[in-house]
mmCIF file of C-alpha atoms in Angstrom:
data_model
loop_
_atom_site.group_PDB
_atom_site.id
_atom_site.type_symbol
_atom_site.label_atom_id
_atom_site.label_comp_id
_atom_site.label_asym_id
_atom_site.label_seq_id
_atom_site.Cartn_x
_atom_site.Cartn_y
_atom_site.Cartn_z
ATOM 1 C CA UNK A 1 36.545 46.791 63.173
ATOM 2 C CA UNK A 2 35.923 48.167 66.674
ATOM 3 C CA UNK A 3 35.947 51.951 67.076
ATOM 4 C CA UNK A 4 35.597 53.999 70.235
ATOM 5 C CA UNK A 5 33.960 57.422 69.899
ATOM 6 C CA UNK A 6 34.768 60.046 72.527
ATOM 7 C CA UNK A 7 33.047 63.369 73.133
ATOM 8 C CA UNK A 8 35.112 65.269 75.687
ATOM 9 C CA UNK A 9 33.792 68.324 77.498
ATOM 10 C CA UNK A 10 35.536 70.429 80.101
ATOM 11 C CA UNK A 11 34.314 68.189 82.936
ATOM 12 C CA UNK A 12 32.767 65.249 81.101
ATOM 13 C CA UNK A 13 33.459 62.437 78.635
ATOM 14 C CA UNK A 14 30.736 60.610 76.708
ATOM 15 C CA UNK A 15 31.664 57.422 74.869
ATOM 16 C CA UNK A 16 30.284 54.756 72.538
ATOM 17 C CA UNK A 17 32.001 51.613 71.273
ATOM 18 C CA UNK A 18 30.971 50.442 67.790
ATOM 19 C CA UNK A 19 31.375 47.191 65.895
ATOM 20 C CA UNK A 20 31.515 48.676 62.425
ATOM 21 C CA UNK A 21 30.744 45.553 60.398
ATOM 22 C CA UNK A 22 27.209 45.613 61.781
ATOM 23 C CA UNK A 23 27.181 49.243 63.006
ATOM 24 C CA UNK A 24 26.263 47.892 66.426
ATOM 25 C CA UNK A 25 26.795 49.817 69.663
ATOM 26 C CA UNK A 26 28.678 47.417 71.925
ATOM 27 C CA UNK A 27 28.948 49.759 74.892
ATOM 28 C CA UNK A 28 28.098 53.308 75.882
ATOM 29 C CA UNK A 29 28.328 55.540 78.901
ATOM 30 C CA UNK A 30 29.756 58.731 80.270
ATOM 31 C CA UNK A 31 31.832 60.384 82.946
ATOM 32 C CA UNK A 32 30.649 63.493 84.781
ATOM 33 C CA UNK A 33 32.259 66.002 87.161
ATOM 34 C CA UNK A 34 35.891 65.543 86.135
ATOM 35 C CA UNK A 35 38.039 67.532 88.555
ATOM 36 C CA UNK A 36 35.055 68.099 90.862
ATOM 37 C CA UNK A 37 33.714 66.410 93.994
ATOM 38 C CA UNK A 38 31.320 63.523 93.349
ATOM 39 C CA UNK A 39 32.819 62.411 90.012
ATOM 40 C CA UNK A 40 31.362 59.216 88.532
ATOM 41 C CA UNK A 41 31.052 57.030 85.463
ATOM 42 C CA UNK A 42 27.691 55.638 84.369
ATOM 43 C CA UNK A 43 27.294 52.880 81.795
ATOM 44 C CA UNK A 44 25.127 50.003 80.619
ATOM 45 C CA UNK A 45 26.033 46.830 82.513
ATOM 46 C CA UNK A 46 26.082 43.352 80.930
ATOM 47 C CA UNK A 47 22.632 42.537 82.351
ATOM 48 C CA UNK A 48 21.144 45.632 80.712
ATOM 49 C CA UNK A 49 20.926 47.661 83.912
ATOM 50 C CA UNK A 50 22.448 51.088 84.448
ATOM 51 C CA UNK A 51 25.555 51.037 86.603
ATOM 52 C CA UNK A 52 27.318 53.917 88.352
ATOM 53 C CA UNK A 53 30.828 53.910 89.811
ATOM 54 C CA UNK A 54 31.876 56.877 91.920
ATOM 55 C CA UNK A 55 35.563 57.695 92.266
ATOM 56 C CA UNK A 56 37.917 60.651 92.184
ATOM 57 C CA UNK A 57 38.620 61.687 88.577
ATOM 58 C CA UNK A 58 41.033 64.647 88.764
ATOM 59 C CA UNK A 59 41.655 64.980 85.011
ATOM 60 C CA UNK A 60 40.845 63.500 81.588
ATOM 61 C CA UNK A 61 43.604 60.873 81.445
ATOM 62 C CA UNK A 62 42.228 59.264 84.605
ATOM 63 C CA UNK A 63 38.760 59.461 83.043
ATOM 64 C CA UNK A 64 39.816 57.740 79.810
ATOM 65 C CA UNK A 65 41.701 55.137 81.840
ATOM 66 C CA UNK A 66 38.487 54.435 83.774
ATOM 67 C CA UNK A 67 36.535 54.073 80.515
ATOM 68 C CA UNK A 68 39.142 51.584 79.263
ATOM 69 C CA UNK A 69 38.836 49.680 82.551
ATOM 70 C CA UNK A 70 35.053 49.462 82.220
ATOM 71 C CA UNK A 71 35.296 48.395 78.563
ATOM 72 C CA UNK A 72 37.614 45.497 79.503
ATOM 73 C CA UNK A 73 35.883 44.522 82.763
ATOM 74 C CA UNK A 74 35.552 40.693 83.013
ATOM 75 C CA UNK A 75 31.819 40.983 83.771
ATOM 76 C CA UNK A 76 30.511 44.167 82.155
ATOM 77 C CA UNK A 77 33.157 44.828 79.512
ATOM 78 C CA UNK A 78 32.596 44.595 75.750
ATOM 79 C CA UNK A 79 36.298 43.955 75.040
ATOM 80 C CA UNK A 80 38.576 41.155 76.207
ATOM 81 C CA UNK A 81 41.515 43.534 75.947
ATOM 82 C CA UNK A 82 42.336 46.973 74.528
ATOM 83 C CA UNK A 83 44.183 45.260 71.665
ATOM 84 C CA UNK A 84 40.738 44.655 70.097
ATOM 85 C CA UNK A 85 40.292 48.404 69.709
ATOM 86 C CA UNK A 86 41.184 49.559 66.183
ATOM 87 C CA UNK A 87 40.822 53.338 66.411
ATOM 88 C CA UNK A 88 39.384 56.238 68.396
ATOM 89 C CA UNK A 89 37.201 58.952 66.847
ATOM 90 C CA UNK A 90 36.811 62.317 68.574
ATOM 91 C CA UNK A 91 34.124 64.956 68.347
ATOM 92 C CA UNK A 92 36.075 68.173 67.754
ATOM 93 C CA UNK A 93 34.018 71.347 68.093
ATOM 94 C CA UNK A 94 35.631 74.231 66.209
ATOM 95 C CA UNK A 95 37.952 73.657 63.258
ATOM 96 C CA UNK A 96 37.679 77.199 61.934
ATOM 97 C CA UNK A 97 38.505 77.438 58.234
ATOM 98 C CA UNK A 98 41.314 74.920 58.584
ATOM 99 C CA UNK A 99 39.213 71.756 58.497
ATOM 100 C CA UNK A 100 36.528 71.068 55.894
ATOM 101 C CA UNK A 101 36.533 67.322 56.521
ATOM 102 C CA UNK A 102 37.502 64.738 59.117
ATOM 103 C CA UNK A 103 41.223 64.000 59.462
ATOM 104 C CA UNK A 104 43.637 61.639 61.175
ATOM 105 C CA UNK A 105 45.035 63.448 64.183
ATOM 106 C CA UNK A 106 48.788 63.981 64.042
ATOM 107 C CA UNK A 107 51.029 66.628 65.597
ATOM 108 C CA UNK A 108 50.556 69.079 62.713
ATOM 109 C CA UNK A 109 46.756 68.737 62.769
ATOM 110 C CA UNK A 110 46.605 69.176 66.551
ATOM 111 C CA UNK A 111 48.655 72.370 66.363
ATOM 112 C CA UNK A 112 46.288 73.750 63.725
ATOM 113 C CA UNK A 113 43.285 72.765 65.850
ATOM 114 C CA UNK A 114 44.820 74.362 68.939
ATOM 115 C CA UNK A 115 45.165 77.591 66.966
ATOM 116 C CA UNK A 116 41.340 77.659 66.821
ATOM 117 C CA UNK A 117 41.030 77.724 70.624
ATOM 118 C CA UNK A 118 40.101 81.423 70.643
ATOM 119 C CA UNK A 119 36.987 80.562 68.647
ATOM 120 C CA UNK A 120 35.843 77.897 71.144
ATOM 121 C CA UNK A 121 37.692 78.502 74.420
ATOM 122 C CA UNK A 122 35.475 76.152 76.433
ATOM 123 C CA UNK A 123 35.245 73.249 73.994
ATOM 124 C CA UNK A 124 38.465 72.954 71.975
ATOM 125 C CA UNK A 125 40.854 72.630 74.955
ATOM 126 C CA UNK A 126 38.620 69.880 76.361
ATOM 127 C CA UNK A 127 38.696 68.048 73.007
ATOM 128 C CA UNK A 128 42.499 68.243 73.042
ATOM 129 C CA UNK A 129 42.602 66.799 76.563
ATOM 130 C CA UNK A 130 40.723 63.741 75.319
ATOM 131 C CA UNK A 131 43.167 63.205 72.453
ATOM 132 C CA UNK A 132 46.143 63.621 74.804
ATOM 133 C CA UNK A 133 44.633 61.165 77.286
ATOM 134 C CA UNK A 134 44.253 58.446 74.649
ATOM 135 C CA UNK A 135 47.781 59.121 73.356
ATOM 136 C CA UNK A 136 49.183 58.718 76.867
ATOM 137 C CA UNK A 137 47.460 55.365 77.393
ATOM 138 C CA UNK A 138 47.513 53.916 73.856
ATOM 139 C CA UNK A 139 50.253 55.813 71.980
ATOM 140 C CA UNK A 140 50.098 53.656 68.838
ATOM 141 C CA UNK A 141 46.348 53.698 68.226
ATOM 142 C CA UNK A 142 45.126 55.882 65.304
ATOM 143 C CA UNK A 143 42.884 58.789 66.288
ATOM 144 C CA UNK A 144 40.538 60.774 64.043
ATOM 145 C CA UNK A 145 39.012 64.219 64.519
ATOM 146 C CA UNK A 146 35.484 64.920 63.258
ATOM 147 C CA UNK A 147 34.659 68.639 63.374
ATOM 148 C CA UNK A 148 31.291 70.221 64.179
ATOM 149 C CA UNK A 149 32.100 73.092 61.824
ATOM 150 C CA UNK A 150 33.426 71.074 58.861
ATOM 151 C CA UNK A 151 30.138 70.415 57.023
ATOM 152 C CA UNK A 152 29.423 74.149 56.857
ATOM 153 C CA UNK A 153 32.716 75.016 55.135
ATOM 154 C CA UNK A 154 30.965 74.784 51.759
ATOM 155 C CA UNK A 155 28.936 77.919 52.536
ATOM 156 C CA UNK A 156 29.596 80.731 50.038
ATOM 157 C CA UNK A 157 31.083 84.000 51.293
ATOM 158 C CA UNK A 158 27.793 85.878 51.020
ATOM 159 C CA UNK A 159 26.346 83.438 53.556
ATOM 160 C CA UNK A 160 29.206 83.289 56.050
ATOM 161 C CA UNK A 161 30.483 86.882 56.119
ATOM 162 C CA UNK A 162 29.199 89.485 58.585
ATOM 163 C CA UNK A 163 28.554 93.037 57.341
ATOM 164 C CA UNK A 164 31.230 94.552 59.587
ATOM 165 C CA UNK A 165 34.651 95.942 58.579
ATOM 166 C CA UNK A 166 36.455 93.306 56.509
ATOM 167 C CA UNK A 167 39.570 93.614 58.666
ATOM 168 C CA UNK A 168 37.763 91.746 61.467
ATOM 169 C CA UNK A 169 37.695 88.702 59.208
ATOM 170 C CA UNK A 170 41.300 89.169 58.136
ATOM 171 C CA UNK A 171 42.655 89.772 61.649
ATOM 172 C CA UNK A 172 40.526 87.499 63.818
ATOM 173 C CA UNK A 173 38.563 85.199 61.520
ATOM 174 C CA UNK A 174 35.244 86.751 62.533
ATOM 175 C CA UNK A 175 32.669 85.070 60.299
ATOM 176 C CA UNK A 176 29.846 82.553 60.541
ATOM 177 C CA UNK A 177 31.077 78.973 61.006
ATOM 178 C CA UNK A 178 27.984 77.083 62.160
ATOM 179 C CA UNK A 179 27.755 74.059 64.443
ATOM 180 C CA UNK A 180 25.937 70.715 64.696
ATOM 181 C CA UNK A 181 27.586 69.998 61.333
ATOM 182 C CA UNK A 182 28.057 66.290 61.969
ATOM 183 C CA UNK A 183 24.341 65.969 62.732
ATOM 184 C CA UNK A 184 23.248 68.048 59.721
ATOM 185 C CA UNK A 185 25.515 65.983 57.465
ATOM 186 C CA UNK A 186 24.175 62.705 58.849
ATOM 187 C CA UNK A 187 20.446 63.496 58.739
ATOM 188 C CA UNK A 188 20.521 65.227 55.349
ATOM 189 C CA UNK A 189 22.187 62.177 53.799
ATOM 190 C CA UNK A 190 20.125 59.639 55.747
ATOM 191 C CA UNK A 191 16.844 61.375 54.835
ATOM 192 C CA UNK A 192 17.608 61.092 51.124
ATOM 193 C CA UNK A 193 18.669 57.471 51.548
ATOM 194 C CA UNK A 194 15.452 56.762 53.469
ATOM 195 C CA UNK A 195 13.372 58.411 50.727
ATOM 196 C CA UNK A 196 15.305 56.730 47.890
ATOM 197 C CA UNK A 197 16.537 60.060 46.503
ATOM 198 C CA UNK A 198 19.943 61.144 45.212
ATOM 199 C CA UNK A 199 21.807 64.113 46.679
ATOM 200 C CA UNK A 200 22.441 65.654 43.272
ATOM 201 C CA UNK A 201 19.653 68.063 42.357
ATOM 202 C CA UNK A 202 17.940 68.024 45.753
ATOM 203 C CA UNK A 203 17.211 70.891 48.136
ATOM 204 C CA UNK A 204 17.038 69.858 51.792
ATOM 205 C CA UNK A 205 16.390 71.895 54.941
ATOM 206 C CA UNK A 206 17.497 70.240 58.177
ATOM 207 C CA UNK A 207 16.209 71.358 61.582
ATOM 208 C CA UNK A 208 18.376 70.100 64.455
ATOM 209 C CA UNK A 209 16.324 71.276 67.424
ATOM 210 C CA UNK A 210 17.270 70.162 70.916
ATOM 211 C CA UNK A 211 18.264 72.239 73.935
ATOM 212 C CA UNK A 212 20.595 73.875 71.416
ATOM 213 C CA UNK A 213 19.210 74.302 67.934
ATOM 214 C CA UNK A 214 20.234 75.127 64.399
ATOM 215 C CA UNK A 215 18.992 74.778 60.835
ATOM 216 C CA UNK A 216 20.909 74.203 57.621
ATOM 217 C CA UNK A 217 20.165 74.698 53.930
ATOM 218 C CA UNK A 218 21.665 71.817 51.937
ATOM 219 C CA UNK A 219 21.838 71.702 48.130
ATOM 220 C CA UNK A 220 23.286 68.753 46.212
ATOM 221 C CA UNK A 221 24.427 67.329 49.557
ATOM 222 C CA UNK A 222 26.459 70.437 50.453
ATOM 223 C CA UNK A 223 25.699 73.086 53.045
ATOM 224 C CA UNK A 224 24.744 76.483 51.625
ATOM 225 C CA UNK A 225 23.784 78.226 54.859
ATOM 226 C CA UNK A 226 23.243 77.535 58.544
ATOM 227 C CA UNK A 227 21.725 79.473 61.416
ATOM 228 C CA UNK A 228 24.528 79.434 64.013
ATOM 229 C CA UNK A 229 27.417 81.822 63.517
ATOM 230 C CA UNK A 230 30.841 82.597 64.957
ATOM 231 C CA UNK A 231 29.503 80.946 68.115
ATOM 232 C CA UNK A 232 26.459 78.752 68.827
ATOM 233 C CA UNK A 233 24.553 81.813 70.096
ATOM 234 C CA UNK A 234 23.258 83.034 66.731
ATOM 235 C CA UNK A 235 20.140 81.677 65.074
ATOM 236 C CA UNK A 236 16.921 80.281 66.500
ATOM 237 C CA UNK A 237 15.780 80.623 70.106
ATOM 238 C CA UNK A 238 17.127 77.775 72.261
ATOM 239 C CA UNK A 239 16.842 76.375 75.777
ATOM 240 C CA UNK A 240 19.007 79.055 77.410
ATOM 241 C CA UNK A 241 20.402 80.935 74.381
ATOM 242 C CA UNK A 242 18.694 84.019 72.964
ATOM 243 C CA UNK A 243 19.384 83.300 69.318
ATOM 244 C CA UNK A 244 19.288 86.312 66.966
ATOM 245 C CA UNK A 245 19.324 89.656 68.776
ATOM 246 C CA UNK A 246 20.018 93.246 67.733
ATOM 247 C CA UNK A 247 23.620 94.190 68.537
ATOM 248 C CA UNK A 248 22.296 97.540 69.722
ATOM 249 C CA UNK A 249 20.125 95.757 72.275
ATOM 250 C CA UNK A 250 23.225 93.941 73.535
ATOM 251 C CA UNK A 251 25.147 97.177 74.196
ATOM 252 C CA UNK A 252 21.996 98.748 75.709
ATOM 253 C CA UNK A 253 21.612 95.867 78.207
ATOM 254 C CA UNK A 254 25.326 95.979 79.028
ATOM 255 C CA UNK A 255 25.089 99.664 79.955
ATOM 256 C CA UNK A 256 21.855 99.349 81.919
ATOM 257 C CA UNK A 257 22.930 96.224 83.845
ATOM 258 C CA UNK A 258 26.601 97.122 84.180
ATOM 259 C CA UNK A 259 27.733 93.952 82.410
ATOM 260 C CA UNK A 260 31.177 93.328 80.948
ATOM 261 C CA UNK A 261 31.889 91.006 77.983
ATOM 262 C CA UNK A 262 31.785 87.857 80.123
ATOM 263 C CA UNK A 263 28.652 89.063 81.867
ATOM 264 C CA UNK A 264 26.684 89.672 78.680
ATOM 265 C CA UNK A 265 27.908 86.362 77.226
ATOM 266 C CA UNK A 266 26.591 84.543 80.294
ATOM 267 C CA UNK A 267 23.330 86.514 80.104
ATOM 268 C CA UNK A 268 22.659 85.641 76.461
ATOM 269 C CA UNK A 269 23.971 82.065 76.546
ATOM 270 C CA UNK A 270 22.741 80.792 79.903
ATOM 271 C CA UNK A 271 19.849 82.961 81.075
ATOM 272 C CA UNK A 272 17.888 83.623 77.900
ATOM 273 C CA UNK A 273 15.883 81.520 75.415
ATOM 274 C CA UNK A 274 13.057 79.382 76.757
ATOM 275 C CA UNK A 275 14.309 79.820 80.317
ATOM 276 C CA UNK A 276 14.445 83.599 80.058
ATOM 277 C CA UNK A 277 11.011 84.091 78.492
ATOM 278 C CA UNK A 278 9.066 81.399 80.373
ATOM 279 C CA UNK A 279 10.668 82.235 83.746
ATOM 280 C CA UNK A 280 10.122 78.523 84.370
ATOM 281 C CA UNK A 281 12.598 76.186 82.685
ATOM 282 C CA UNK A 282 14.930 75.587 79.752
ATOM 283 C CA UNK A 283 13.334 72.157 79.239
ATOM 284 C CA UNK A 284 10.881 72.238 76.345
ATOM 285 C CA UNK A 285 8.686 69.578 77.971
ATOM 286 C CA UNK A 286 8.185 71.682 81.102
ATOM 287 C CA UNK A 287 7.623 74.902 79.168
ATOM 288 C CA UNK A 288 5.150 73.223 76.823
ATOM 289 C CA UNK A 289 3.212 71.803 79.772
ATOM 290 C CA UNK A 290 3.184 75.261 81.328
ATOM 291 C CA UNK A 291 1.719 76.573 78.088
ATOM 292 C CA UNK A 292 -0.978 73.886 78.113
ATOM 293 C CA UNK A 293 -1.760 74.794 81.726
ATOM 294 C CA UNK A 294 -2.363 78.413 80.711
ATOM 295 C CA UNK A 295 0.863 80.120 81.805
ATOM 296 C CA UNK A 296 1.058 83.182 79.485
ATOM 297 C CA UNK A 297 4.874 83.408 79.632
ATOM 298 C CA UNK A 298 5.215 79.747 78.680
ATOM 299 C CA UNK A 299 2.726 80.281 75.857
ATOM 300 C CA UNK A 300 4.753 83.233 74.599
ATOM 301 C CA UNK A 301 7.966 81.215 74.810
ATOM 302 C CA UNK A 302 6.484 78.404 72.693
ATOM 303 C CA UNK A 303 5.082 80.844 70.146
ATOM 304 C CA UNK A 304 8.422 82.640 69.806
ATOM 305 C CA UNK A 305 10.332 79.360 69.595
ATOM 306 C CA UNK A 306 8.263 77.817 66.799
ATOM 307 C CA UNK A 307 7.873 81.147 64.940
ATOM 308 C CA UNK A 308 11.629 81.566 64.651
ATOM 309 C CA UNK A 309 12.112 78.023 63.342
ATOM 310 C CA UNK A 310 9.351 78.664 60.799
ATOM 311 C CA UNK A 311 11.056 81.901 59.678
ATOM 312 C CA UNK A 312 14.364 80.132 59.072
ATOM 313 C CA UNK A 313 12.666 77.387 57.056
ATOM 314 C CA UNK A 314 11.002 80.008 54.863
ATOM 315 C CA UNK A 315 14.216 81.973 54.383
ATOM 316 C CA UNK A 316 16.169 78.844 53.474
ATOM 317 C CA UNK A 317 13.514 77.835 50.953
ATOM 318 C CA UNK A 318 14.073 81.243 49.367
ATOM 319 C CA UNK A 319 17.872 80.877 49.483
ATOM 320 C CA UNK A 320 17.752 77.400 47.914
ATOM 321 C CA UNK A 321 15.126 78.319 45.341
ATOM 322 C CA UNK A 322 12.714 75.768 46.759
ATOM 323 C CA UNK A 323 12.687 72.771 49.065
ATOM 324 C CA UNK A 324 12.298 69.059 48.360
ATOM 325 C CA UNK A 325 12.771 67.679 51.874
ATOM 326 C CA UNK A 326 12.359 69.104 55.380
ATOM 327 C CA UNK A 327 14.092 67.061 58.070
ATOM 328 C CA UNK A 328 13.319 67.259 61.790
ATOM 329 C CA UNK A 329 15.937 65.877 64.188
ATOM 330 C CA UNK A 330 17.447 66.107 67.713
ATOM 331 C CA UNK A 331 15.694 65.896 71.085
ATOM 332 C CA UNK A 332 12.804 68.323 70.670
ATOM 333 C CA UNK A 333 11.943 67.714 67.022
ATOM 334 C CA UNK A 334 12.428 63.948 67.167
ATOM 335 C CA UNK A 335 10.070 63.540 70.103
ATOM 336 C CA UNK A 336 7.606 66.426 70.362
ATOM 337 C CA UNK A 337 4.990 66.171 67.651
ATOM 338 C CA UNK A 338 3.207 69.333 68.836
ATOM 339 C CA UNK A 339 6.281 71.439 68.092
ATOM 340 C CA UNK A 340 6.606 69.939 64.605
ATOM 341 C CA UNK A 341 2.918 70.638 63.976
ATOM 342 C CA UNK A 342 3.213 74.259 65.109
ATOM 343 C CA UNK A 343 6.265 74.824 62.905
ATOM 344 C CA UNK A 344 4.550 73.373 59.825
ATOM 345 C CA UNK A 345 1.216 75.126 60.355
ATOM 346 C CA UNK A 346 0.256 77.497 57.514
ATOM 347 C CA UNK A 347 3.270 76.403 55.435
ATOM 348 C CA UNK A 348 1.164 75.076 52.553
ATOM 349 C CA UNK A 349 2.354 78.035 50.488
ATOM 350 C CA UNK A 350 5.770 76.368 50.152
ATOM 351 C CA UNK A 351 4.352 72.906 49.560
ATOM 352 C CA UNK A 352 4.301 71.515 53.121
ATOM 353 C CA UNK A 353 1.257 69.422 54.025
ATOM 354 C CA UNK A 354 1.592 67.620 57.339
ATOM 355 C CA UNK A 355 -0.244 64.366 58.043
ATOM 356 C CA UNK A 356 -1.480 65.339 61.505
ATOM 357 C CA UNK A 357 -2.402 61.817 62.549
ATOM 358 C CA UNK A 358 0.902 60.329 61.418
ATOM 359 C CA UNK A 359 2.861 63.190 62.975
ATOM 360 C CA UNK A 360 1.145 62.725 66.334
ATOM 361 C CA UNK A 361 2.141 59.047 66.394
ATOM 362 C CA UNK A 362 5.859 59.561 65.736
ATOM 363 C CA UNK A 363 8.258 59.888 68.655
ATOM 364 C CA UNK A 364 11.921 59.209 68.017
ATOM 365 C CA UNK A 365 11.732 56.976 64.938
ATOM 366 C CA UNK A 366 12.344 57.477 61.233
ATOM 367 C CA UNK A 367 9.139 58.378 59.425
ATOM 368 C CA UNK A 368 7.561 60.444 56.669
ATOM 369 C CA UNK A 369 5.025 62.724 58.370
ATOM 370 C CA UNK A 370 3.792 64.661 55.333
ATOM 371 C CA UNK A 371 0.751 63.737 53.237
ATOM 372 C CA UNK A 372 1.238 61.792 49.991
ATOM 373 C CA UNK A 373 0.406 64.896 47.941
ATOM 374 C CA UNK A 374 2.772 67.211 49.857
ATOM 375 C CA UNK A 375 5.268 68.774 47.437
ATOM 376 C CA UNK A 376 7.827 68.864 50.261
ATOM 377 C CA UNK A 377 8.577 65.548 51.941
ATOM 378 C CA UNK A 378 8.629 66.138 55.710
ATOM 379 C CA UNK A 379 10.555 63.479 57.622
ATOM 380 C CA UNK A 380 11.731 62.721 61.131
ATOM 381 C CA UNK A 381 15.265 61.299 61.189
ATOM 382 C CA UNK A 382 16.839 60.617 64.610
ATOM 383 C CA UNK A 383 20.367 61.972 64.538
ATOM 384 C CA UNK A 384 23.368 59.726 65.156
ATOM 385 C CA UNK A 385 26.471 61.878 65.387
ATOM 386 C CA UNK A 386 28.411 59.091 67.085
ATOM 387 C CA UNK A 387 27.818 56.699 64.186
ATOM 388 C CA UNK A 388 28.880 59.447 61.762
ATOM 389 C CA UNK A 389 32.108 59.945 63.736
ATOM 390 C CA UNK A 390 32.723 56.186 63.842
ATOM 391 C CA UNK A 391 32.088 55.880 60.089
ATOM 392 C CA UNK A 392 34.500 58.705 59.249
ATOM 393 C CA UNK A 393 37.081 57.128 61.551
ATOM 394 C CA UNK A 394 36.750 53.727 59.911
ATOM 395 C CA UNK A 395 37.069 55.181 56.409
ATOM 396 C CA UNK A 396 40.207 57.157 57.268
ATOM 397 C CA UNK A 397 42.075 54.432 59.149
ATOM 398 C CA UNK A 398 41.171 51.836 56.502
ATOM 399 C CA UNK A 399 42.875 53.783 53.692
#
């Protein structure tokens, strides 16, 4: 079975084509600058090189049509024709409380998803454009939606409710939803499989730390808590996001700087985090190097960043009543051993003993990086959200 996975943003489309019998990636690439000057598609050519085609891409249907053209290209294509394609799986960002699992996309489902647009005004409409584009070009092909928020729908009310007037939840659905759910679901399950453990009876903490970052507390394979909230702003410090901040500080800054709602949202989402503290970059590699070179603001940024991750791990160990496995994943924690070491430092009290030599050698591959006598198994598991989406798609269309 061949499944195409699409991740549609407001001006971009990322794609991967899977052969599900072997879970092999047959093709991958992405389109940038949809509706903007200089639009292009980049992909892996048949000879293994990177290829870029520039052309005008005014909207998503033209973008999907271009992806289909590349996939069936006589030289670089992975398909002889689009008839080989069995289904399309979509990354859908915000399913609210309506979707606790992946679903086949039909008219009723799409209307329910569209009703969640207020919760993700930048992402959900873009996801819908991708679905509509495929429907316009291949109206008979089954499509599946896999929701970033779905995995976190098992959180109990005491974890997802905010301590504000209850009517805000009743009227507007204001509560914590969490994100990166597809990644947390994949790595929590894969870590246990890798370690030869069963989900039942296990307590797992997953740390998905990239330019955006979140943690999740997983018990018996189900999410009990996660660090992001109504939006991806809440939680740990990120590349450009502030993470947790006093609401009083928000209103104080708004008054002092004369910011409206959009202004403060931009301030906290795009100008804060590593970039805001380091005054250098949102890229962890650049900030870390600045810290090594003695830049005090970069040093502070790194200390704040790792301290907040450490705090969430400790709080989730308390919430779960212990921890059996700690999983590091996503760009920063898969590749930067120094960050993992700083997070795990002085965590022996909860049973974490890091193998410093093993940790230093691991960059982007599956590995146990704790010592044999560590009560908590610490593992690195590269995330694969696209494979998770493809797997869900295959299971649903095969029923």
